[in-house]
C-alpha angles and dihedrals in degrees: 000000000000122000111281099175129105110268127214111293119260129201099222114124100176094132087084107262144042105311127188093235101235098131146144100053124162124200136167122243116208101191119195128179090250093059092039093061089065091042090054090047092052093047089055105034099103088056096046090049086057092048089048092052092047092053091046096049088057103028104052099047091043094051093048091049090048092049090047090052093048094045092046094055114016092174088071094057113134138169088255093054090050087047091051092052091049093047094049094043088053089050091055091046090050090052093053089049092050093049089058093046092246129137096035107157114222098176093069088054099054093125092050092049095042088053091053095048093045097052089048095059107274109171112244097358091177093059124099111273141148124240091257086057090064111114137142142172127216139154126245125201122197113211137172093257095040144294136300131216115206116196122182118194129211090255093058096258113137126195123194112196113195119197129177119235090251090076089070123073097222094240119113146145147197113282129186096276101028146304121335123202108200119230125234107249100172117208091008091077090050114107096202091045092056095043091051098058112349127059103263096215103044100040122138108276099193109052084130125036117235122224117243132198113197114231091241090056087047094054091046092048109032093174095057104087095046088045094052090046089053090045092053092049096043093051095045090054093048094046098039099033123146088253090059096266134268111315089197095054090045087053093051092048091046092052093045106039123082140070125301116196123207120198124225089264090060095251118136110244116242109233090204091055117090090198093057093041090051088050091048090050094046091051090048092056092045 
């Protein structure tokens, strides 16, 4: 189990604001499908609320109008009019459910979910399994500039993905296994964008990966969730300020962020080496 205790304070404030100096901190995430259902919900709640409001805006008035017409002139009752009331009523109910994050179907997203677990270290991701079998373990390191996700695969390949705080929205909430910070997935959270070209109900919900903090880690480090929230807000202000943001901070982020690959012998792969690149590609395809 990775270290889950508060390390010695540091004085680095490179996240773009006044930080409390508790980083770096490393912890292990043991993701199960039961927990991931809530993580997925938290990642997509902003979008589903928009969908819910959209359904209610049309569903409730149309239901009331249809009922009024039916009550005003019962002699005009037809199978079609009853069907319309049922349809608009169902649209309203669906709107309420979506605003509460209920009714999200996972079985229609098996490919998307399998991809997440496979890229986060699930053993034998190509074997036969049910949704409830999906599980993985990976390490997260919280730093001043952002967070790292370290995944070690069965063949010994290790990938460390480093992302700045600005990739997160700052919005989050408690899930079954801990706290979830939603990732900023840009246009993918836009209702109108999805309705114009992509099916609004079956769109990909994991174009960006959220950050999770297990409840055990929260309990051992009660400062952590508030610290991350502050780091996200501070960095977003510093990077996207009215004056164009801090060029110095942008350069630091650019130099730090990215993906590092470590080969089974422990050596860091050289991204400029075609031999190392081919070896990493081969290991990923195993």
